[in-house]
mmCIF file of C-alpha atoms in Angstrom:
data_model
loop_
_atom_site.group_PDB
_atom_site.id
_atom_site.type_symbol
_atom_site.label_atom_id
_atom_site.label_comp_id
_atom_site.label_asym_id
_atom_site.label_seq_id
_atom_site.Cartn_x
_atom_site.Cartn_y
_atom_site.Cartn_z
ATOM 1 C CA MET A 193 120.481 74.068 84.389
ATOM 2 C CA ASN A 194 118.231 71.760 82.360
ATOM 3 C CA LEU A 195 116.933 74.153 79.718
ATOM 4 C CA SER A 196 114.524 71.548 78.355
ATOM 5 C CA SER A 197 112.537 71.843 81.608
ATOM 6 C CA TRP A 198 111.722 75.519 81.039
ATOM 7 C CA PRO A 199 108.077 76.521 80.680
ATOM 8 C CA PRO A 200 106.953 77.747 77.236
ATOM 9 C CA LEU A 201 108.976 80.880 76.450
ATOM 10 C CA LEU A 202 109.149 83.309 73.533
ATOM 11 C CA VAL A 203 111.768 86.001 73.071
ATOM 12 C CA VAL A 204 110.054 89.094 71.703
ATOM 13 C CA ASP A 205 111.181 92.323 70.127
ATOM 14 C CA VAL A 206 109.161 95.219 68.766
ATOM 15 C CA GLU A 207 110.028 98.184 66.578
ATOM 16 C CA GLY A 208 107.987 101.376 66.620
ATOM 17 C CA ASN A 209 107.275 104.397 64.479
ATOM 18 C CA GLY A 210 109.190 106.755 66.769
ATOM 19 C CA ALA A 211 106.113 108.429 68.243
ATOM 20 C CA ASN A 212 105.272 108.534 71.946
ATOM 21 C CA PRO A 213 103.338 106.402 72.612
ATOM 22 C CA PRO A 214 104.546 104.361 69.649
ATOM 23 C CA ASP A 215 102.623 102.619 66.916
ATOM 24 C CA LEU A 216 104.147 99.240 66.157
ATOM 25 C CA VAL A 217 105.809 98.674 62.786
ATOM 26 C CA GLU A 218 107.386 95.258 63.452
ATOM 27 C CA VAL A 219 106.935 92.425 65.951
ATOM 28 C CA ALA A 220 108.990 89.250 66.288
ATOM 29 C CA ALA A 221 108.315 86.335 68.643
ATOM 30 C CA LEU A 222 110.917 83.556 68.763
ATOM 31 C CA PRO A 223 110.261 80.385 70.792
ATOM 32 C CA VAL A 224 113.103 78.903 72.826
ATOM 33 C CA ARG A 225 112.782 75.127 72.978
ATOM 34 C CA ALA A 226 115.236 72.672 74.560
ATOM 35 C CA GLY A 227 117.766 75.444 74.975
ATOM 36 C CA ARG A 228 117.731 76.633 71.368
ATOM 37 C CA PRO A 229 115.938 79.372 69.434
ATOM 38 C CA ASP A 230 113.334 77.687 67.224
ATOM 39 C CA THR A 231 113.171 79.802 64.076
ATOM 40 C CA SER A 232 110.900 77.241 62.383
ATOM 41 C CA THR A 233 107.956 78.244 64.583
ATOM 42 C CA ALA A 234 108.820 81.916 65.072
ATOM 43 C CA GLY A 235 106.438 84.710 64.144
ATOM 44 C CA ALA A 236 107.393 87.993 62.486
ATOM 45 C CA TRP A 237 105.027 90.708 61.309
ATOM 46 C CA LEU A 238 105.385 94.064 59.602
ATOM 47 C CA THR A 239 102.478 96.420 60.127
ATOM 48 C CA LYS A 240 101.538 99.841 58.780
ATOM 49 C CA PRO A 241 101.374 102.323 61.667
ATOM 50 C CA ARG A 242 98.451 104.691 62.122
ATOM 51 C CA HIS A 243 100.879 107.610 62.219
ATOM 52 C CA PRO A 244 103.926 108.052 59.971
ATOM 53 C CA VAL A 245 107.336 106.667 60.890
ATOM 54 C CA THR A 246 109.605 109.457 62.083
ATOM 55 C CA PRO A 247 112.840 110.053 60.154
ATOM 56 C CA ARG A 248 114.913 109.111 63.224
ATOM 57 C CA ALA A 249 113.107 105.780 63.685
ATOM 58 C CA ALA A 250 113.440 104.996 59.976
ATOM 59 C CA ARG A 251 117.184 105.641 60.168
ATOM 60 C CA ILE A 252 117.519 103.186 63.070
ATOM 61 C CA HIS A 253 115.522 100.213 61.795
ATOM 62 C CA GLY A 254 115.252 101.027 58.089
ATOM 63 C CA LEU A 255 111.466 100.629 57.970
ATOM 64 C CA THR A 256 110.245 103.633 56.015
ATOM 65 C CA ASN A 257 106.693 104.762 55.373
ATOM 66 C CA GLU A 258 107.106 103.629 51.764
ATOM 67 C CA ARG A 259 108.205 100.154 52.851
ATOM 68 C CA LEU A 260 105.214 99.800 55.178
ATOM 69 C CA ALA A 261 102.599 101.391 52.904
ATOM 70 C CA ASP A 262 101.119 98.063 51.746
ATOM 71 C CA MET A 263 101.453 96.194 55.037
ATOM 72 C CA PRO A 264 98.373 95.224 57.061
ATOM 73 C CA GLY A 265 97.178 97.473 59.850
ATOM 74 C CA TRP A 266 97.616 96.301 63.431
ATOM 75 C CA GLU A 267 93.965 95.268 63.744
ATOM 76 C CA GLU A 268 94.523 92.771 60.911
ATOM 77 C CA ILE A 269 97.383 90.926 62.621
ATOM 78 C CA ALA A 270 96.638 91.421 66.333
ATOM 79 C CA GLU A 271 94.883 88.063 66.721
ATOM 80 C CA GLN A 272 97.783 86.234 65.060
ATOM 81 C CA VAL A 273 100.276 87.839 67.414
ATOM 82 C CA HIS A 274 98.076 87.134 70.438
ATOM 83 C CA ALA A 275 97.608 83.515 69.389
ATOM 84 C CA LEU A 276 101.350 82.883 69.121
ATOM 85 C CA LEU A 277 102.175 84.595 72.394
ATOM 86 C CA GLY A 278 99.343 82.859 74.244
ATOM 87 C CA THR A 279 100.078 82.692 77.965
ATOM 88 C CA SER A 280 103.756 81.766 77.542
ATOM 89 C CA TRP A 281 106.587 83.484 79.336
ATOM 90 C CA ILE A 282 108.243 86.210 77.295
ATOM 91 C CA CYS A 283 111.779 87.524 77.336
ATOM 92 C CA ALA A 284 113.076 90.817 75.942
ATOM 93 C CA HIS A 285 115.985 93.201 76.394
ATOM 94 C CA HIS A 286 114.773 96.128 78.528
ATOM 95 C CA ALA A 287 111.639 94.045 78.809
ATOM 96 C CA HIS A 288 109.322 96.546 80.487
ATOM 97 C CA VAL A 289 109.344 98.599 77.255
ATOM 98 C CA ASP A 290 108.307 95.704 74.991
ATOM 99 C CA TYR A 291 105.858 94.408 77.606
ATOM 100 C CA LYS A 292 104.174 97.805 77.995
ATOM 101 C CA VAL A 293 103.841 98.382 74.245
ATOM 102 C CA LEU A 294 102.488 94.873 73.632
ATOM 103 C CA CYS A 295 99.986 95.241 76.479
ATOM 104 C CA GLU A 296 98.747 98.500 74.977
ATOM 105 C CA HIS A 297 98.283 96.806 71.593
ATOM 106 C CA LEU A 298 96.937 93.505 73.002
ATOM 107 C CA PRO A 299 94.694 94.501 75.921
ATOM 108 C CA ARG A 300 93.471 90.917 76.546
ATOM 109 C CA TRP A 301 96.981 89.413 76.597
ATOM 110 C CA GLN A 302 98.792 88.466 79.793
ATOM 111 C CA PRO A 303 102.028 86.428 79.787
ATOM 112 C CA ALA A 304 102.886 83.965 82.532
ATOM 113 C CA GLY A 305 106.015 85.974 83.256
ATOM 114 C CA VAL A 306 108.532 88.426 81.819
ATOM 115 C CA LEU A 307 112.301 87.838 81.756
ATOM 116 C CA ASP A 308 114.533 90.854 81.125
ATOM 117 C CA THR A 309 117.995 90.163 79.675
ATOM 118 C CA LEU A 310 119.110 93.661 80.712
ATOM 119 C CA ARG A 311 118.338 92.930 84.368
ATOM 120 C CA LEU A 312 119.785 89.430 84.020
ATOM 121 C CA ALA A 313 123.012 90.740 82.478
ATOM 122 C CA LYS A 314 123.559 93.163 85.368
ATOM 123 C CA ALA A 315 123.256 90.231 87.786
ATOM 124 C CA THR A 316 125.358 87.866 85.659
ATOM 125 C CA TYR A 317 128.104 90.245 84.505
ATOM 126 C CA PRO A 318 128.453 92.922 87.211
ATOM 127 C CA GLY A 319 130.829 95.739 86.416
ATOM 128 C CA LEU A 320 130.337 96.096 82.666
ATOM 129 C CA ALA A 321 130.520 99.669 81.411
ATOM 130 C CA LYS A 322 127.326 99.255 79.381
ATOM 131 C CA TYR A 323 124.465 96.766 79.185
ATOM 132 C CA SER A 324 122.995 97.676 75.814
ATOM 133 C CA LEU A 325 122.253 94.862 73.385
ATOM 134 C CA ASP A 326 125.310 95.823 71.328
ATOM 135 C CA ALA A 327 127.544 95.892 74.421
ATOM 136 C CA LEU A 328 126.351 92.447 75.510
ATOM 137 C CA ILE A 329 126.819 91.017 72.022
ATOM 138 C CA ASP A 330 130.404 92.321 72.109
ATOM 139 C CA HIS A 331 130.985 90.891 75.605
ATOM 140 C CA VAL A 332 129.309 87.483 75.212
ATOM 141 C CA GLN A 333 130.093 86.907 71.500
ATOM 142 C CA PRO A 334 127.008 84.707 70.898
ATOM 143 C CA ASP A 335 126.668 82.768 67.644
ATOM 144 C CA LEU A 336 124.541 85.009 65.442
ATOM 145 C CA SER A 337 125.385 83.324 62.141
ATOM 146 C CA ALA A 338 121.780 82.121 61.762
ATOM 147 C CA ALA A 339 120.175 85.387 62.872
ATOM 148 C CA PRO A 340 117.628 86.662 60.328
ATOM 149 C CA GLY A 341 117.841 90.223 59.063
ATOM 150 C CA GLN A 342 120.155 92.789 60.590
ATOM 151 C CA ARG A 343 120.649 94.663 63.860
ATOM 152 C CA HIS A 344 117.710 96.889 64.903
ATOM 153 C CA ARG A 345 115.214 94.698 63.061
ATOM 154 C CA ALA A 346 112.905 92.763 65.389
ATOM 155 C CA THR A 347 113.821 89.325 64.010
ATOM 156 C CA PHE A 348 117.583 89.841 64.445
ATOM 157 C CA ASP A 349 117.271 91.452 67.870
ATOM 158 C CA ALA A 350 114.975 88.689 69.153
ATOM 159 C CA TYR A 351 117.456 86.043 67.956
ATOM 160 C CA ALA A 352 120.396 87.875 69.557
ATOM 161 C CA THR A 353 118.459 88.262 72.813
ATOM 162 C CA ALA A 354 117.585 84.556 72.787
ATOM 163 C CA GLN A 355 121.239 83.597 72.400
ATOM 164 C CA LEU A 356 122.226 85.941 75.224
ATOM 165 C CA LEU A 357 119.518 84.469 77.465
ATOM 166 C CA ILE A 358 120.665 80.908 76.768
ATOM 167 C CA THR A 359 124.308 81.819 77.475
ATOM 168 C CA MET A 360 123.513 83.635 80.713
ATOM 169 C CA ALA A 361 121.184 80.860 81.898
ATOM 170 C CA ALA A 362 124.227 78.603 82.200
ATOM 171 C CA HIS A 363 125.257 80.684 85.239
ATOM 172 C CA TYR A 364 122.140 79.605 87.166
ATOM 173 C CA ARG A 365 121.329 76.182 88.562
ATOM 174 C CA THR A 366 117.530 76.349 88.471
ATOM 175 C CA TRP A 367 114.692 78.109 86.680
ATOM 176 C CA ASP A 368 113.708 79.768 89.968
ATOM 177 C CA GLN A 369 117.192 81.243 90.341
ATOM 178 C CA LEU A 370 117.008 82.569 86.786
ATOM 179 C CA VAL A 371 113.589 84.099 87.451
ATOM 180 C CA ALA A 372 114.843 85.746 90.646
ATOM 181 C CA ALA A 373 117.666 87.395 88.689
ATOM 182 C CA ALA A 374 115.766 88.248 85.509
ATOM 183 C CA VAL A 375 112.191 89.315 86.311
ATOM 184 C CA PRO A 376 111.817 93.015 87.146
ATOM 185 C CA PRO A 377 109.733 93.816 90.237
ATOM 186 C CA GLY A 378 106.120 94.467 89.420
ATOM 187 C CA LEU A 379 106.087 92.482 86.178
ATOM 188 C CA PRO A 380 104.362 89.102 85.757
ATOM 189 C CA GLY A 381 106.353 86.212 87.187
ATOM 190 C CA ALA A 382 108.252 88.292 89.757
ATOM 191 C CA PRO A 383 108.934 86.266 92.908
ATOM 192 C CA GLU A 384 106.749 87.166 95.846
ATOM 193 C CA PRO A 385 108.749 88.937 98.571
ATOM 194 C CA GLU A 386 109.209 86.751 101.622
ATOM 195 C CA GLU A 387 107.031 87.826 104.504
ATOM 196 C CA GLU A 388 108.698 88.676 107.761
ATOM 197 C CA PRO A 389 108.055 85.927 110.324
ATOM 198 C CA THR A 390 105.736 86.921 113.137
ATOM 199 C CA LEU A 391 104.978 85.496 116.528
ATOM 200 C CA TRP A 392 101.409 84.846 115.465
#
């Protein structure tokens, strides 16, 4: 597949405060250009949530209430995030979660389409015991030497997801084939089901 022919695409990852529904505490958006993650034009934001970070969430991503105390509120960075995302395609692991949370925080935003590396991995590597991000990193062994931060931070996870996407894309001949394998039903960009032929 010619990766340089892809439409504009950003791999996104979000981290939350552990509440349900979550307040965002970190957002990363990493463009993929010409088949490579472009860290030079990536966006990453820390934001102070309206409600405190739960102890469990802080243990996972390391973003404590103290660390976020002086960060801007979501309303201060929302336009920046929206501007970078624009109307590009997005990709995420377990994408409906990131897509739903971003839509709730950016009500005027609508991507051209949504690729899910979890769905794509199940189509590309059938039979794996697990399809978590960690399991796929272990299976695919992508080059993460340039990944910023550490696992469970949005910047690292977006970079890892981008490398997984690029590796899996090599199994598909065209963008349309990739979309058919990677876009969950009901999300933007999902192929229209073929209509049954009729006599009329």
